[in-house]
PDB file of C-alpha atoms in Angstrom:
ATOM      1  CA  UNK A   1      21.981  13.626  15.937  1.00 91.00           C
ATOM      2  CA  UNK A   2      20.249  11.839  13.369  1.00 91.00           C
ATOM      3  CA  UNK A   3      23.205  10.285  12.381  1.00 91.00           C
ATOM      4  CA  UNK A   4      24.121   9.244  15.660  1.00 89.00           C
ATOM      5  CA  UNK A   5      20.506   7.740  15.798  1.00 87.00           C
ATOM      6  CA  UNK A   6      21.103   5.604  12.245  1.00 86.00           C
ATOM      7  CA  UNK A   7      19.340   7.026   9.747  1.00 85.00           C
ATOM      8  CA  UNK A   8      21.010   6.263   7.206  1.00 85.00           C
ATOM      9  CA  UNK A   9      20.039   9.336   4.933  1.00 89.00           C
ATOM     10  CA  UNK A  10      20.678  11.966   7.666  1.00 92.00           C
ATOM     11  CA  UNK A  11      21.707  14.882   5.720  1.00 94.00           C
ATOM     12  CA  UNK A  12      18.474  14.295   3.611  1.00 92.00           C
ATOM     13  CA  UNK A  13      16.295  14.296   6.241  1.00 92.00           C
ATOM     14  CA  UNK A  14      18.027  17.096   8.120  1.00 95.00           C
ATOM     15  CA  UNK A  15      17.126  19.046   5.258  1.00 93.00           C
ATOM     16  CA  UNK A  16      13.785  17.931   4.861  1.00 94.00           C
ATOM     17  CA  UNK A  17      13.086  18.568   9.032  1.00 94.00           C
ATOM     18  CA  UNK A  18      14.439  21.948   8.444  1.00 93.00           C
ATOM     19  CA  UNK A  19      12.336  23.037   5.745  1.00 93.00           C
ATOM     20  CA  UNK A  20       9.738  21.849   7.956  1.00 92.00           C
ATOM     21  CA  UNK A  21      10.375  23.634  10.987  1.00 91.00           C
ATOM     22  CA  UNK A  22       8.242  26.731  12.447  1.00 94.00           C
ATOM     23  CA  UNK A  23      11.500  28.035  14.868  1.00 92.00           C
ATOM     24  CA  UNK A  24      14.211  26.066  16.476  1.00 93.00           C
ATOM     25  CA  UNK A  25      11.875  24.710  19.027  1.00 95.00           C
ATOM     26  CA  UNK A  26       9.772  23.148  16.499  1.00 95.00           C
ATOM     27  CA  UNK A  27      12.882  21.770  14.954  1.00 93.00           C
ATOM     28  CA  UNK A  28      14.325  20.318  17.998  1.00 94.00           C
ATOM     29  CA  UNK A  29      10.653  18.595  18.665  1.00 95.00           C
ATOM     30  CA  UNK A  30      10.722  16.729  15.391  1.00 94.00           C
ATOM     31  CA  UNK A  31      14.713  15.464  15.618  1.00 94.00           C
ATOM     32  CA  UNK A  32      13.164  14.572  19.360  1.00 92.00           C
ATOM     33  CA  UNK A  33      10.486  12.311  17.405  1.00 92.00           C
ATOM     34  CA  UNK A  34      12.725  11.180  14.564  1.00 93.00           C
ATOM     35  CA  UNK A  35      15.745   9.719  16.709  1.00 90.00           C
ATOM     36  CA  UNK A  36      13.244   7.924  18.608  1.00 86.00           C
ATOM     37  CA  UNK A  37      12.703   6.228  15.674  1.00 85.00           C
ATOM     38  CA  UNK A  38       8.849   7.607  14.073  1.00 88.00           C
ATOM     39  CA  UNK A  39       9.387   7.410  10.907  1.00 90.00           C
ATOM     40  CA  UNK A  40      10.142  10.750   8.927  1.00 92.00           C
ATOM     41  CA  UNK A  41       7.048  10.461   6.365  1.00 93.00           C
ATOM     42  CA  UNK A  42       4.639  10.662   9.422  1.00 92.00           C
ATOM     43  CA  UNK A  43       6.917  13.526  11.590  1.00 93.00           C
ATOM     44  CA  UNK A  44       6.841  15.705   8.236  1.00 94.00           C
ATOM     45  CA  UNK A  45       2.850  14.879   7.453  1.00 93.00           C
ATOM     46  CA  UNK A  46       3.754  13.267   3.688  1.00 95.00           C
ATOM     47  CA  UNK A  47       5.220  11.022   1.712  1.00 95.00           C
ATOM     48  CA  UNK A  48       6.405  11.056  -1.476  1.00 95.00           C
ATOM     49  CA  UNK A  49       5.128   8.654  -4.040  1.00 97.00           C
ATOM     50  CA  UNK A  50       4.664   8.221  -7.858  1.00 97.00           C
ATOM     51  CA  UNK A  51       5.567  11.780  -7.698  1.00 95.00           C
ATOM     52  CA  UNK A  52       3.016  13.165  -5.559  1.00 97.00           C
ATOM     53  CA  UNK A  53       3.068  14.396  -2.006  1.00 96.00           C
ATOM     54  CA  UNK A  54       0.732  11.794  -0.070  1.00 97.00           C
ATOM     55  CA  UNK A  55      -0.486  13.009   3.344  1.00 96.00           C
ATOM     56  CA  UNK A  56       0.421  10.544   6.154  1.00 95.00           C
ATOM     57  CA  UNK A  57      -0.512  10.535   9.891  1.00 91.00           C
ATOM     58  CA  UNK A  58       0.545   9.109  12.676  1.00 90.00           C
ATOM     59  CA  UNK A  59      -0.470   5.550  13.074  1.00 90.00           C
ATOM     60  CA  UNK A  60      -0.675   5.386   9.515  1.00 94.00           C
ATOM     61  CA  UNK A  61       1.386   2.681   6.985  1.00 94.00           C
ATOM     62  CA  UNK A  62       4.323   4.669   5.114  1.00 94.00           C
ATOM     63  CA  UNK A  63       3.922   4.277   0.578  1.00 96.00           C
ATOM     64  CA  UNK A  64       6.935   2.653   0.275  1.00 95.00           C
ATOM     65  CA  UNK A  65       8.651   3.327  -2.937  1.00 95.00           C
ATOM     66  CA  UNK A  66       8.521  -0.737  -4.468  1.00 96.00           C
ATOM     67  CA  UNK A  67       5.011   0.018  -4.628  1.00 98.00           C
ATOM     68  CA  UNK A  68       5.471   2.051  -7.396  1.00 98.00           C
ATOM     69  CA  UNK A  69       5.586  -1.091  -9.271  1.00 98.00           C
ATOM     70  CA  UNK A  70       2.020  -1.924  -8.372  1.00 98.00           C
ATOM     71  CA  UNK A  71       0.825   1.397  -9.962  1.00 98.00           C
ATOM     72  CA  UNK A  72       2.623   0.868 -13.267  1.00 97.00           C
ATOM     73  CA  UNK A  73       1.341  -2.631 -13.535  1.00 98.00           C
ATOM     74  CA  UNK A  74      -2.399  -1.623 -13.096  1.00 98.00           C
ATOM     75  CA  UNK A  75      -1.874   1.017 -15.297  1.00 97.00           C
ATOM     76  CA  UNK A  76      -0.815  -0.940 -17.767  1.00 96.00           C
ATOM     77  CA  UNK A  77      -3.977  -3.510 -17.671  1.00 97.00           C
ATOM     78  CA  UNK A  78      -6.596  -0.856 -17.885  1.00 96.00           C
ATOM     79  CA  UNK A  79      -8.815  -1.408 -20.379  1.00 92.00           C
ATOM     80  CA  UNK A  80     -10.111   2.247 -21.316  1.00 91.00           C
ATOM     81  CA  UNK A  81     -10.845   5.681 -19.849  1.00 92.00           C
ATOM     82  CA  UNK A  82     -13.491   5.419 -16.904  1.00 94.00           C
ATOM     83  CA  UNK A  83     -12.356   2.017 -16.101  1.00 97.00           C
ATOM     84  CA  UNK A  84     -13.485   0.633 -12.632  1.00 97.00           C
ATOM     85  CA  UNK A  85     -10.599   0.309  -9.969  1.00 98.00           C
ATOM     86  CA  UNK A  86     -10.484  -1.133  -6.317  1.00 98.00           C
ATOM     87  CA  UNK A  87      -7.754   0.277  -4.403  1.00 98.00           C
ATOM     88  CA  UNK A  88      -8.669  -2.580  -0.985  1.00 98.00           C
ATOM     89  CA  UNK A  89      -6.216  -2.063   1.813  1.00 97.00           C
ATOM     90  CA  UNK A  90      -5.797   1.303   0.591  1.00 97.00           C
ATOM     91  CA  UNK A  91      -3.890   2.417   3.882  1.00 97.00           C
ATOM     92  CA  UNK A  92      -3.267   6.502   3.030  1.00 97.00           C
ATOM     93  CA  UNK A  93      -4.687   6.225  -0.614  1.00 98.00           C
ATOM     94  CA  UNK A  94      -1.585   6.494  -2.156  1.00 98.00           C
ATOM     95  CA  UNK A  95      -2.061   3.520  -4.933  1.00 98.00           C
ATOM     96  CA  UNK A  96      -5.435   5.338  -5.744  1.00 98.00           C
ATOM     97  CA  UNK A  97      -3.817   8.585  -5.820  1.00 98.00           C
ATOM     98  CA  UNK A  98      -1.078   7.647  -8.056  1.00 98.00           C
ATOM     99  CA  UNK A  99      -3.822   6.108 -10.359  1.00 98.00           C
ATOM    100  CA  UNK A 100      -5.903   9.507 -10.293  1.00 97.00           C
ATOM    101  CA  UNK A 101      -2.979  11.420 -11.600  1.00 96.00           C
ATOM    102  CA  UNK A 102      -2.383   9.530 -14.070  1.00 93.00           C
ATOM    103  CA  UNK A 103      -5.691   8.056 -15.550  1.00 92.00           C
ATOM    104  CA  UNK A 104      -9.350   8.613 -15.949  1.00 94.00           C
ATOM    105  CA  UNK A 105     -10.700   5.918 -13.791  1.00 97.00           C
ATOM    106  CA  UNK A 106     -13.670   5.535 -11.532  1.00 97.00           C
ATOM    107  CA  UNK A 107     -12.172   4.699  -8.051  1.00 98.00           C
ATOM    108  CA  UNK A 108     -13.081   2.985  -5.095  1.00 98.00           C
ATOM    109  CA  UNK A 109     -11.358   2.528  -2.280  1.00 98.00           C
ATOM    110  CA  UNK A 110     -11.732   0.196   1.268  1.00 98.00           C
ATOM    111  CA  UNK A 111      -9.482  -0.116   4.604  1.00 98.00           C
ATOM    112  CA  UNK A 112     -10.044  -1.952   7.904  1.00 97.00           C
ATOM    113  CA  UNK A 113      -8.768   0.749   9.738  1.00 96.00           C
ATOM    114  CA  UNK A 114     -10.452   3.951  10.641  1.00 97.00           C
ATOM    115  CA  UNK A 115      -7.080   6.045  10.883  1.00 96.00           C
ATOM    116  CA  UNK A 116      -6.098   4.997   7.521  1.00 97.00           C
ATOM    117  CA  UNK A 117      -9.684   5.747   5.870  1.00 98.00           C
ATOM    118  CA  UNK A 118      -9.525   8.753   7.323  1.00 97.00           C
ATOM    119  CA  UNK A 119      -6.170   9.659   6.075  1.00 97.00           C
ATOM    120  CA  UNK A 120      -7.307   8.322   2.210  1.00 98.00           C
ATOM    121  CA  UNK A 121     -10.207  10.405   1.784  1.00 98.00           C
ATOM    122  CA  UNK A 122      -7.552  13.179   2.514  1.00 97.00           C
ATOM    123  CA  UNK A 123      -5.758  12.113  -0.521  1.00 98.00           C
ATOM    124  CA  UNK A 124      -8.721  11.054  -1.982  1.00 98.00           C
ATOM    125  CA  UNK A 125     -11.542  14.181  -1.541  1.00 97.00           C
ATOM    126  CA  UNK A 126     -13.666  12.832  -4.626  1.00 95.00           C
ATOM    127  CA  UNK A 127     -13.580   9.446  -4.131  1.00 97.00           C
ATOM    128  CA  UNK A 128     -15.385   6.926  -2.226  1.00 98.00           C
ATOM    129  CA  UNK A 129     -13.512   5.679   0.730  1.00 98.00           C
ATOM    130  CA  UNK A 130     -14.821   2.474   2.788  1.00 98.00           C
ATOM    131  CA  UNK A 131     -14.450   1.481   5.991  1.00 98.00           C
ATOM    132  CA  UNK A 132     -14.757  -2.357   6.704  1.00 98.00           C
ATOM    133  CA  UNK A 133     -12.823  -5.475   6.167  1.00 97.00           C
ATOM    134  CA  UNK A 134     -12.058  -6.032   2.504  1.00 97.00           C
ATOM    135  CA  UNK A 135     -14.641  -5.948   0.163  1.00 98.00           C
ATOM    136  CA  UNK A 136     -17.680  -6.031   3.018  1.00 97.00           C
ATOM    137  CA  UNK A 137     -18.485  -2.703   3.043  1.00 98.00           C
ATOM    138  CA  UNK A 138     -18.262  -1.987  -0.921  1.00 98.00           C
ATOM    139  CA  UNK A 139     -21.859  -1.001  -2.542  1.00 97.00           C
ATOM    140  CA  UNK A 140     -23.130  -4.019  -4.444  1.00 96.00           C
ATOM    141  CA  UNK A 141     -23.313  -2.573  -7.203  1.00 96.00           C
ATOM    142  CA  UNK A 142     -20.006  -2.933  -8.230  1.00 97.00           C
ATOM    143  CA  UNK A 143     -20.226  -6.468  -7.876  1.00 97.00           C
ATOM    144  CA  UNK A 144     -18.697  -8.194 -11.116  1.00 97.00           C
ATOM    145  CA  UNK A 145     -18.083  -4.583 -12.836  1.00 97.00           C
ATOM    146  CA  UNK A 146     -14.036  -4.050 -11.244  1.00 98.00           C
ATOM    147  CA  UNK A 147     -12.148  -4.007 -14.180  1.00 98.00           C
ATOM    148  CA  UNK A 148      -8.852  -3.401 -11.868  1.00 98.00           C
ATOM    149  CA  UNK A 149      -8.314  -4.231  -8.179  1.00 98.00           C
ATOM    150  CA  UNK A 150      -5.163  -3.032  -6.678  1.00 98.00           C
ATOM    151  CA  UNK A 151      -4.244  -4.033  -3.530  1.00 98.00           C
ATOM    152  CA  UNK A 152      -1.056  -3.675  -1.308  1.00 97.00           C
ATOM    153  CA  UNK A 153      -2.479  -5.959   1.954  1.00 96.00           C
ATOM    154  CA  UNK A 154      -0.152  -7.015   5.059  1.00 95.00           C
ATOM    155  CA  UNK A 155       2.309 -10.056   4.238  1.00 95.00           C
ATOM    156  CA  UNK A 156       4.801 -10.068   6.760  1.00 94.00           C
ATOM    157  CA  UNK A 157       4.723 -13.300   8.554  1.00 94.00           C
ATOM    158  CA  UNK A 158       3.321 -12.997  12.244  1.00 96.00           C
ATOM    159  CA  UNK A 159       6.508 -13.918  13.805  1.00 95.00           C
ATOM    160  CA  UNK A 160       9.335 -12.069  11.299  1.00 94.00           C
ATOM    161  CA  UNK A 161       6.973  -8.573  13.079  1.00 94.00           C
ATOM    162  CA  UNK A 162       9.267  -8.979  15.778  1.00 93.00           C
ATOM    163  CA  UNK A 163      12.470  -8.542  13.503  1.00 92.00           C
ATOM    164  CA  UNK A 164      11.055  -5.462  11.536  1.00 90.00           C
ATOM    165  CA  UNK A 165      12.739  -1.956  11.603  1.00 85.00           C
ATOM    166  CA  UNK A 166      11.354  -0.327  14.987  1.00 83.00           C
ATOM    167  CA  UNK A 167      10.109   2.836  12.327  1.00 84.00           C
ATOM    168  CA  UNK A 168       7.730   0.520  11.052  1.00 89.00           C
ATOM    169  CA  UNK A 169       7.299  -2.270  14.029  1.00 90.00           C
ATOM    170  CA  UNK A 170       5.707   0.540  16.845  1.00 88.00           C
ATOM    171  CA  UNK A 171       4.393   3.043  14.479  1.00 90.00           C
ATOM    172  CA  UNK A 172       2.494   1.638  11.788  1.00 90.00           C
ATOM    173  CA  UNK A 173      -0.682  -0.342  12.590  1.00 89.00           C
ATOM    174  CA  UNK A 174      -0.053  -4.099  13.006  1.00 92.00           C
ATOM    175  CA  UNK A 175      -3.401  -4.725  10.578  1.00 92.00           C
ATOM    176  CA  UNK A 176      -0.805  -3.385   7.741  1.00 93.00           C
ATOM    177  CA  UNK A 177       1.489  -4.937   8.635  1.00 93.00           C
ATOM    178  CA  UNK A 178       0.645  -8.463   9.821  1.00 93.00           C
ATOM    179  CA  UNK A 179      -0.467 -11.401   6.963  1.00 95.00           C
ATOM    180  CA  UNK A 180      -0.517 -14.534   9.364  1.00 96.00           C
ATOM    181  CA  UNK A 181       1.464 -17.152  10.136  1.00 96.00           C
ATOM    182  CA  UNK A 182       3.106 -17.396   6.286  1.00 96.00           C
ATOM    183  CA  UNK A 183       2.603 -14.394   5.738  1.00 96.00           C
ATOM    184  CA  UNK A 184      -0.529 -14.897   3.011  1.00 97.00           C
ATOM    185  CA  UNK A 185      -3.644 -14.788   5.064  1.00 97.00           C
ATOM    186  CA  UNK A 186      -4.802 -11.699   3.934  1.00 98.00           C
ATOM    187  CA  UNK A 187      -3.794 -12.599  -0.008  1.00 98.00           C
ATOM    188  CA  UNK A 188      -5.986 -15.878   0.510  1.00 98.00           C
ATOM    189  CA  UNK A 189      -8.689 -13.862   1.070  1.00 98.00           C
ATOM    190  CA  UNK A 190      -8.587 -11.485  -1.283  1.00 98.00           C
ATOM    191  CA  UNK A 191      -7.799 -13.903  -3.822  1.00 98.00           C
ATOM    192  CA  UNK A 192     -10.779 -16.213  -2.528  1.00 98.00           C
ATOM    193  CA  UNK A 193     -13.764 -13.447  -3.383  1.00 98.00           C
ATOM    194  CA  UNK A 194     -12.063 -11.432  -6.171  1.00 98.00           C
ATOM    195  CA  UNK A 195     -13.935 -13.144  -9.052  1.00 97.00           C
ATOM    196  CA  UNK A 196     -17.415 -12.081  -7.706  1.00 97.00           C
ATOM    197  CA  UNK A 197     -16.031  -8.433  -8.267  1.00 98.00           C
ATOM    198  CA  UNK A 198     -13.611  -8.576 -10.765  1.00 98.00           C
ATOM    199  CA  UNK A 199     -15.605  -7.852 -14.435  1.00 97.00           C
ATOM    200  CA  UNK A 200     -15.303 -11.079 -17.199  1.00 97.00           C
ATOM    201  CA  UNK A 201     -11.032 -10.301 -17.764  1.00 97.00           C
ATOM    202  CA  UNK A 202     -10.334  -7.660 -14.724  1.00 97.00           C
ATOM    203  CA  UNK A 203      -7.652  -8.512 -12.870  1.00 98.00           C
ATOM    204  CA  UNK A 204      -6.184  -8.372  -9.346  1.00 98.00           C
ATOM    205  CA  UNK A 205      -2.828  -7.278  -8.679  1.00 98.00           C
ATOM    206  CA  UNK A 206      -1.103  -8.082  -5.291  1.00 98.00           C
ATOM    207  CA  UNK A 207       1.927  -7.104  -3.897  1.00 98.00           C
ATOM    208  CA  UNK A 208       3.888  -9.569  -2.478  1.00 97.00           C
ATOM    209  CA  UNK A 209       7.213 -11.075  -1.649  1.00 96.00           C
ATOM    210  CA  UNK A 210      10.026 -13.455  -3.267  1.00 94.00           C
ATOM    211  CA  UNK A 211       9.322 -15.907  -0.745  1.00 93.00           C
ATOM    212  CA  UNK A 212       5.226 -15.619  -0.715  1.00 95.00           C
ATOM    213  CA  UNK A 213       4.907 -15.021  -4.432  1.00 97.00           C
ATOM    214  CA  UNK A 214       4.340 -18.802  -5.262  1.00 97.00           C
ATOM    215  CA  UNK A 215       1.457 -18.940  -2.078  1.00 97.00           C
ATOM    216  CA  UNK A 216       0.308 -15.792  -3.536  1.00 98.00           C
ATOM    217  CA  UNK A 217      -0.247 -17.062  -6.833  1.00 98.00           C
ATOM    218  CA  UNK A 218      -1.503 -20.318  -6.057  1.00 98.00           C
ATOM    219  CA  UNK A 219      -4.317 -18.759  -3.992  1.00 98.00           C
ATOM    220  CA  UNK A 220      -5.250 -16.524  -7.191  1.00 98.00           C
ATOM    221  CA  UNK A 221      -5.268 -20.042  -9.276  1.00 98.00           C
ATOM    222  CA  UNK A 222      -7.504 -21.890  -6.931  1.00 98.00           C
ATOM    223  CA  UNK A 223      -9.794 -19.412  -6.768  1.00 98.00           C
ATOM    224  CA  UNK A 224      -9.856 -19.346 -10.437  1.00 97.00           C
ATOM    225  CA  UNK A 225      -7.940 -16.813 -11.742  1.00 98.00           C
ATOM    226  CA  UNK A 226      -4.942 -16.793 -14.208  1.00 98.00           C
ATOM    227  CA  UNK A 227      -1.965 -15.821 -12.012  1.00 98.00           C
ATOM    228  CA  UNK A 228       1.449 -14.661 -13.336  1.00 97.00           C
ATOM    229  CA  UNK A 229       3.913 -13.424 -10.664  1.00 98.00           C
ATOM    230  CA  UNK A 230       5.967 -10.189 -12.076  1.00 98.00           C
ATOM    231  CA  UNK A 231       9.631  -8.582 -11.111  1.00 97.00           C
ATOM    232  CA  UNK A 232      11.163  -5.119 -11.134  1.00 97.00           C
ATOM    233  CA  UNK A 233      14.667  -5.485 -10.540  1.00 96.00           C
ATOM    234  CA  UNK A 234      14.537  -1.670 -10.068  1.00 96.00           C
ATOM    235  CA  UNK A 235      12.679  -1.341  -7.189  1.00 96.00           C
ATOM    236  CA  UNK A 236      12.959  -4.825  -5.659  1.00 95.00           C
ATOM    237  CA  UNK A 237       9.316  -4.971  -5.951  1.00 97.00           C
ATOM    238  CA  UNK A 238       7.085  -8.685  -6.620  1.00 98.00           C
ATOM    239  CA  UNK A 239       3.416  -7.922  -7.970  1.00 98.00           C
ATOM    240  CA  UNK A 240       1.498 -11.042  -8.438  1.00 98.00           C
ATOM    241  CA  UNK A 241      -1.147 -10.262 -11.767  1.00 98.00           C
ATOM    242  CA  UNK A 242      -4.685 -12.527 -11.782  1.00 98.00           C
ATOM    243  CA  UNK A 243      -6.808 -12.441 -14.734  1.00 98.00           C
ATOM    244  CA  UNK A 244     -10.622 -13.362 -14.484  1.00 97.00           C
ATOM    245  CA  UNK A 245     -11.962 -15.347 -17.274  1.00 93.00           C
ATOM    246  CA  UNK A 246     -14.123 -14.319 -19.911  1.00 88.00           C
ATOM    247  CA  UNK A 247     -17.039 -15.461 -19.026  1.00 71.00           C
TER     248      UNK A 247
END
């Protein structure tokens, strides 16, 4: 059936359903919900990322895998144990997770949408998790003290939503999914108020795509920042890297 649907790791996910199943009832529910197209991470209740199991729910944006990349950049730029990190548009938590696991850092984290915030302080029972757009409902205090923001933020273009796998296109929020008409909204924005919360050198790493990277980039630069655009062949992943100045 699930081959006959189109996934095209059936026998994967057949195994994974099954080893999730109460009785065959409760099996036959979730190949119901999975040839209908909900994506397996949210039928099973986790996703795997950087190694760990991440909850997901329903109505919640999947980790994908290229955002691995993300996590091994920031943890690459922290500057010492108990650094300050910003995981904005933290969806399920899963960047801020991964971070956790690996690293002593004091974490934040912020996401427009209730679902998701809810889901992230399931992944994240220690850590502060915001609810508001961007960095509006962070305490002041940390203004001018991040030493890392992280952020994986919508950049889809409004009209390529249309053309997206149906998985992601009807269950995954549009707000994670949508960055504006090129795609970049979002990234302007983040871009445009990171240096009143990035500390002197911090920097802001982005996710993005081959064909926003440059817009990306140039949004970091004009808002200040020094703005290199990296590649992982490996996982097909774009991260674009902003460094505050030294002040």
């Amino acid at each position: 059936m699930l081959r006959r649907a189109g996934c095209v790791f059936a026998e994967e996910e057949a195994r994974l359903l099954l080893g999730a199943a109460r009785d065959g009832a409760h099996l036959a529910g979730l190949v119901r919900q999975r040839v209908t197209g909900r994506p397996l991470e949210q039928i099973l209740g986790w996703a795997e990322f950087c190694g760990l199991r991440v909850a997901v729910a329903p109505g919640v944006f999947v980790p994908r895998r290229r955002t691995e990349f993300l996590v091994e950049q920031a943890t690459g730029l922290l500057p010492r144990a108990g650094a300050s990190v910003l995981d904005l548009c933290c969806g399920s938590g899963a960047v801020g997770a991964a971070l956790l696991s690996t690293s002593t850092v004091v974490l934040h984290a912020s996401d427009i949408d209730p679902v998701a915030v809810a889901c992230a302080r399931r992944n994240l029972p220690a850590t502060p998790v915001h609810c508001g757009d961007l960095y509006d409902p962070l305490p002041a205090e940390l203004r001018g003290r991040v030493d890392v923001v992280v952020v994986n933020a919508p950049y889809v273009p409004s009209d390529a939503i249309a053309t997206m796998p149906a998985e992601a296109r009807l269950h995954e929020p549009r707000t994670a999914l949508d960055g504006g008409p090129d795609g970049v909204d979002v990234h302007r924005r983040v871009a445009a108020a990171a240096p009143g919360w990035l500390a002197p050198g911090g920097h802001l790493l982005v996710e993005t795509s081959r064909r926003q990277a440059r817009w990306t980039a140039d949004a970091c630069t004009r808002a200040g920042l020094v703005a290199r655009v990296v590649h992982s062949p490996r996982l097909d992943a774009i991260v674009v890297v902003a460094e505050a100045p030294i002040r």
